[in-house]
Coordinates of C-alpha atoms and ligand atoms in Angstrom, one line a residue:
X484 CA 122.4 112.3 77.7
X485 CA 119.4 114.7 76.6
X486 CA 116.5 112.5 78.5
X487 CA 119.1 112.7 81.9
X488 CA 119.2 116.5 81.4
X489 CA 115.5 116.8 80.9
X490 CA 114.7 115.0 83.9
X491 CA 116.9 117.2 86.0
X492 CA 115.5 120.2 84.7
X493 CA 112.4 119.0 85.4
X494 CA 112.8 118.0 88.7
X495 CA 114.8 121.4 89.7
X496 CA 111.7 123.2 88.2
X497 CA 109.1 121.2 89.8
X498 CA 110.8 121.0 93.3
X499 CA 112.7 124.1 93.8
X500 CA 110.7 126.8 91.2
X501 CA 107.3 125.3 92.0
X502 CA 106.7 124.8 87.9
X503 CA 103.8 122.4 86.9
X504 CA 104.4 120.9 83.6
X505 CA 102.9 118.0 82.2
X506 CA 105.3 115.0 82.5
X507 CA 104.1 112.0 80.7
X508 CA 100.7 111.3 78.7
X509 CA 99.5 108.0 77.8
X510 CA 98.3 107.6 74.8
X511 CA 95.1 105.1 73.8
X512 CA 95.9 104.4 70.3
X513 CA 93.2 101.5 70.5
X514 CA 90.9 99.6 73.1
X515 CA 91.1 96.6 71.1
X516 CA 93.3 94.0 72.3
X517 CA 93.8 90.1 71.3
X518 CA 93.5 88.8 75.0
X519 CA 90.8 89.1 77.3
X520 CA 92.6 89.2 80.7
X521 CA 90.6 88.4 84.0
X522 CA 91.5 92.1 85.5
X523 CA 90.7 93.8 82.3
X524 CA 87.5 95.2 80.5
X525 CA 89.0 98.2 78.4
X526 CA 87.9 96.0 75.2
X527 CA 84.5 97.0 76.2
X528 CA 84.8 100.8 76.5
X529 CA 83.7 100.9 72.6
X530 CA 85.7 103.7 71.4
X531 CA 87.0 103.5 68.0
X532 CA 90.6 103.3 67.4
X533 CA 92.7 106.6 66.8
X534 CA 93.4 107.3 63.2
X535 CA 97.1 108.4 62.4
X536 CA 96.0 112.0 62.0
X537 CA 94.4 111.9 65.0
X538 CA 97.6 110.2 66.9
X539 CA 99.6 113.3 65.3
X540 CA 97.4 115.8 66.3
X541 CA 97.2 114.4 69.9
X542 CA 101.0 114.1 70.1
X543 CA 101.7 117.7 68.7
X544 CA 99.2 119.3 71.0
X545 CA 101.2 117.5 74.1
X546 CA 104.5 118.7 72.4
X547 CA 103.1 122.0 72.7
X548 CA 102.1 122.1 76.1
X549 CA 105.8 120.9 76.8
X550 CA 105.5 117.4 77.2
X551 CA 108.4 115.2 76.2
X552 CA 107.7 111.7 77.5
X553 CA 105.3 109.5 75.7
X554 CA 103.6 106.2 76.8
X555 CA 101.8 103.8 73.9
X556 CA 98.9 101.9 75.7
X557 CA 95.6 100.1 74.7
X558 CA 94.3 97.8 74.7
X559 CA 97.0 95.8 72.8
X560 CA 98.7 99.0 71.1
X561 CA 100.8 96.2 68.6
X562 CA 97.3 95.6 67.1
X563 CA 96.7 99.1 66.0
X564 CA 97.1 100.2 62.6
X565 CA 95.6 102.8 60.2
X566 CA 95.9 102.1 56.6
X567 CA 99.8 101.5 55.7
X568 CA 100.4 102.9 59.3
X569 CA 101.7 100.6 62.3
X570 CA 103.1 101.0 65.4
X571 CA 106.3 102.6 64.6
X572 CA 105.4 105.1 62.4
X573 CA 103.8 106.5 65.6
X574 CA 106.8 105.9 67.3
X575 CA 108.6 107.6 64.9
X576 CA 106.6 110.4 64.6
X577 CA 106.9 111.3 68.2
X578 CA 110.9 111.0 67.9
X579 CA 111.1 113.1 65.2
X580 CA 109.0 115.7 66.7
X581 CA 111.5 115.9 69.6
X582 CA 110.0 113.6 72.3
X583 CA 112.9 112.4 74.6
X584 CA 111.4 109.0 75.7
X585 CA 108.7 106.8 74.0
X586 CA 107.7 104.1 76.1
X587 CA 105.1 100.9 74.6
X588 CA 103.1 99.1 77.1
X589 CA 102.2 95.8 75.9
X590 CA 100.9 92.2 76.6
X591 CA 104.0 90.7 74.8
X592 CA 102.2 88.3 72.5
X593 CA 103.0 90.1 69.3
X594 CA 106.7 90.0 67.8
X595 CA 108.6 92.9 69.9
X596 CA 110.2 94.7 67.0
X597 CA 110.3 98.3 68.0
X598 CA 112.1 101.8 67.9
X599 CA 110.5 102.8 71.0
X600 CA 112.9 103.4 73.8
X601 CA 111.4 100.9 76.2
X602 CA 108.9 98.4 76.2
X603 CA 106.7 97.2 79.2
X604 CA 105.8 93.6 78.8
X605 CA 102.7 92.3 81.1
X606 CA 103.5 89.2 82.7
X607 CA 101.7 88.5 85.9
X608 CA 103.4 85.5 87.7
X609 CA 104.9 82.2 86.6
X610 CA 103.5 80.3 83.6
X611 CA 100.6 78.8 85.6
X612 CA 99.1 81.8 87.2
X613 CA 100.0 84.1 84.4
X614 CA 98.0 81.3 81.8
X615 CA 95.1 81.6 84.3
X616 CA 94.8 85.4 84.6
X617 CA 95.9 86.1 81.0
X618 CA 95.2 82.9 78.9
X619 CA 97.5 80.7 77.6
X620 CA 100.6 83.2 76.8
X621 CA 103.2 82.6 78.7
X622 CA 105.3 80.6 76.6
X623 CA 104.6 83.0 73.4
X624 CA 105.6 85.6 75.5
X625 CA 108.8 84.5 76.8
X626 CA 109.6 83.3 72.7
X627 CA 108.7 86.6 71.6
X628 CA 111.1 88.1 74.3
X629 CA 113.9 86.0 73.6
X630 CA 113.3 86.8 70.0
X631 CA 113.6 90.5 70.5
X632 CA 116.8 92.5 69.7
X633 CA 115.6 95.3 71.8
X634 CA 117.8 96.3 74.5
X635 CA 115.3 98.2 76.9
X636 CA 112.7 95.1 77.8
X637 CA 111.1 95.2 81.4
X638 CA 108.5 92.7 82.9
X639 CA 105.1 94.9 84.6
X640 CA 103.6 92.5 86.9
X641 CA 100.4 93.3 88.7
X642 CA 100.4 91.4 92.2
X643 CA 96.9 90.3 92.9
X644 CA 95.4 87.2 95.2
X645 CA 96.2 84.6 92.5
X646 CA 100.2 85.4 92.1
X647 CA 101.1 87.4 95.6
X648 CA 102.5 84.0 97.3
X649 CA 104.9 83.6 94.3
X650 CA 106.6 86.9 93.7
X651 CA 110.2 85.9 94.9
X652 CA 110.1 82.7 92.4
X653 CA 108.7 85.0 89.9
X654 CA 111.5 87.5 90.4
X655 CA 114.1 84.6 90.2
X656 CA 112.8 83.2 87.0
X657 CA 112.7 86.8 85.4
X658 CA 116.4 87.2 86.8
X659 CA 117.3 84.2 84.4
X660 CA 116.1 85.6 81.4
X661 CA 119.3 87.9 79.9
X662 CA 117.3 90.3 77.9
X663 CA 115.4 91.6 80.4
X664 CA 116.3 94.5 82.7
X665 CA 114.1 94.2 85.4
X666 CA 110.6 94.3 86.8
X667 CA 108.3 96.6 87.8
X668 CA 105.3 95.7 90.5
X669 CA 102.0 97.2 90.6
X670 CA 99.1 96.2 92.8
X671 CA 95.6 95.4 91.4
X672 CA 93.7 98.3 91.4
X673 CA 90.0 97.9 92.0
X674 CA 88.8 99.6 88.7
X675 CA 85.6 97.7 88.9
X676 CA 85.2 97.0 92.5
X677 CA 86.6 95.1 95.2
X678 CA 87.0 91.4 93.3
X679 CA 88.7 88.5 93.9
X680 CA 91.9 89.9 92.6
X681 CA 92.2 92.7 95.3
X682 CA 94.3 92.4 98.1
X683 CA 93.6 94.1 101.4
X684 CA 95.7 96.8 102.6
X685 CA 97.2 94.8 105.8
X686 CA 98.0 92.0 103.4
X687 CA 99.3 94.2 100.7
X688 CA 101.8 96.1 103.6
X689 CA 103.0 92.7 104.5
X690 CA 103.8 92.2 100.8
X691 CA 105.5 95.3 100.2
X692 CA 107.9 94.4 103.4
X693 CA 108.6 91.0 101.5
X694 CA 109.5 93.4 98.5
X695 CA 111.6 95.6 100.3
X696 CA 114.0 92.6 101.0
X697 CA 113.5 91.4 97.3
X698 CA 115.0 94.5 95.8
X699 CA 118.4 93.7 97.6
X700 CA 118.3 90.6 95.7
X701 CA 116.7 90.6 92.4
X702 CA 116.4 93.1 89.3
X703 CA 113.2 95.3 90.8
X704 CA 112.6 98.5 89.3
X705 CA 110.5 99.8 92.1
X706 CA 112.6 102.1 94.2
X707 CA 113.0 101.4 98.0
X708 CA 111.8 104.8 98.3
X709 CA 108.6 104.2 95.7
X710 CA 107.8 101.0 97.9
X711 CA 108.0 102.9 101.2
X712 CA 105.5 105.5 100.0
X713 CA 103.4 102.6 98.9
X714 CA 103.9 101.3 102.5
X715 CA 102.8 104.6 103.8
X716 CA 99.9 104.9 101.0
X717 CA 100.9 108.5 100.5
X718 CA 102.0 109.4 97.4
X719 CA 100.2 112.4 95.8
X720 CA 97.0 111.5 94.0
X721 CA 95.6 112.2 91.7
X722 CA 99.0 112.9 89.9
X723 CA 98.1 115.8 87.3
X724 CA 101.4 116.0 85.6
X725 CA 100.5 112.6 84.2
X726 CA 97.5 111.9 81.6
X727 CA 96.1 110.1 79.4
X728 CA 94.3 110.6 76.3
X729 CA 91.7 108.6 75.1
X730 CA 89.9 109.6 71.6
X731 CA 89.4 113.1 72.1
X732 CA 89.5 113.2 76.0
X733 CA 92.2 113.4 78.3
X734 CA 92.0 112.3 81.8
X735 CA 94.2 113.5 84.7
X736 CA 96.5 110.6 86.0
X737 CA 94.2 107.7 84.9
X738 CA 90.9 106.9 82.7
X739 CA 89.2 106.2 86.2
X740 CA 90.1 109.4 87.9
X741 CA 87.5 111.3 89.9
X742 CA 86.8 108.6 92.5
X743 CA 88.7 109.2 96.0
X744 CA 87.7 105.8 97.3
X745 CA 89.6 104.4 94.0
X746 CA 92.3 106.5 94.2
X747 CA 93.0 105.4 98.0
X748 CA 93.3 101.7 97.0
X749 CA 95.1 102.8 93.9
X750 CA 98.0 100.1 92.8
X751 CA 99.6 102.3 90.4
X752 CA 103.0 102.3 92.1
X753 CA 104.8 103.7 89.0
X754 CA 102.9 107.0 90.4
X755 CA 104.3 106.4 93.7
X756 CA 108.1 106.2 92.0
X757 CA 107.4 109.2 90.1
X758 CA 106.2 111.0 93.5
X759 CA 109.5 110.0 95.0
X760 CA 111.7 110.9 92.6
X761 CA 110.0 114.6 92.2
X762 CA 111.1 114.6 95.8
X763 CA 114.5 114.1 95.2
X764 CA 114.8 110.5 97.1
X765 CA 118.0 109.0 95.8
X766 CA 116.7 105.5 95.3
X767 CA 113.6 106.7 93.2
X768 CA 115.8 108.8 90.9
X769 CA 118.7 106.1 90.4
X770 CA 115.6 103.5 89.3
X771 CA 114.0 106.2 87.1
X772 CA 117.6 107.1 85.1
X773 CA 117.8 103.1 84.5
X774 CA 114.7 103.5 81.8
X775 CA 114.0 107.1 81.5
Ligands
LIG371 S1 93.1 104.8 90.5 FE1 93.2 107.7 91.0 S2 95.6 107.4 92.0 FE2 95.3 105.7 90.8 S3 95.8 106.0 88.8 FE3 93.8 106.4 88.4 S4 93.5 108.5 89.2 FE4 95.7 108.0 89.7

């Protein structure tokens, strides 16, 4: 109930009273990762892991700014540790301080046991496609999902040129897994240039039209309002109420902000959802409530 009331007040403050408070902070615990995915170069950024003390200071500071929603990310956050501290010590610290929702973004290759409120697991298509993009990990991830007792697990899937033709089949497969509550879709963002994964705007629009139809059949977490906003490619960006903290620096929206051309081709659709939720679009509000 508290997250719901917080969300409601946030939307009213933002939309009607024009108050701008930070909403979400992603905390990069480490850029280390146990995988080498085709689309990702975060492991090469070179920063050292955050210490537990640095994490506490960063969490305290965001709380003081008014933030109540924390996203723990990497690299792979489950590989992070500092002396006796593990990922769940960070989750517990944030909860203890008063954070209303703590979310983990993971590649799912390590056991998914956590007291975080929600876990998003990256799976980029059916077995052959996913393994081609992320290394041979599909079966291990599915095993970890089956073995997890967590009640709020979602799939994150980034659509690219390799998996774009199997989205329907993938939705059907994910719907058959009982302890997955839904899929959130992104599009590949060309952080490192328009590579072979990048989907051109016309094609992207065709896919979005198909996805609008899929929302009627499958457990897709993107709302119809969010997908329509993606079709128009017109959600607010960079989205200043969301930020990422990485080793001493806070980035508005994402770690690659400051490049208008990149933002124009951004595929980070969760920000389209937030934008539509703040505009009080019913389908976006309804979907946000599912995991917030
Ligand atoms: S690419 Fe731009 S719009 Fe997309 S997440 Fe990064 S800063 Fe935000």
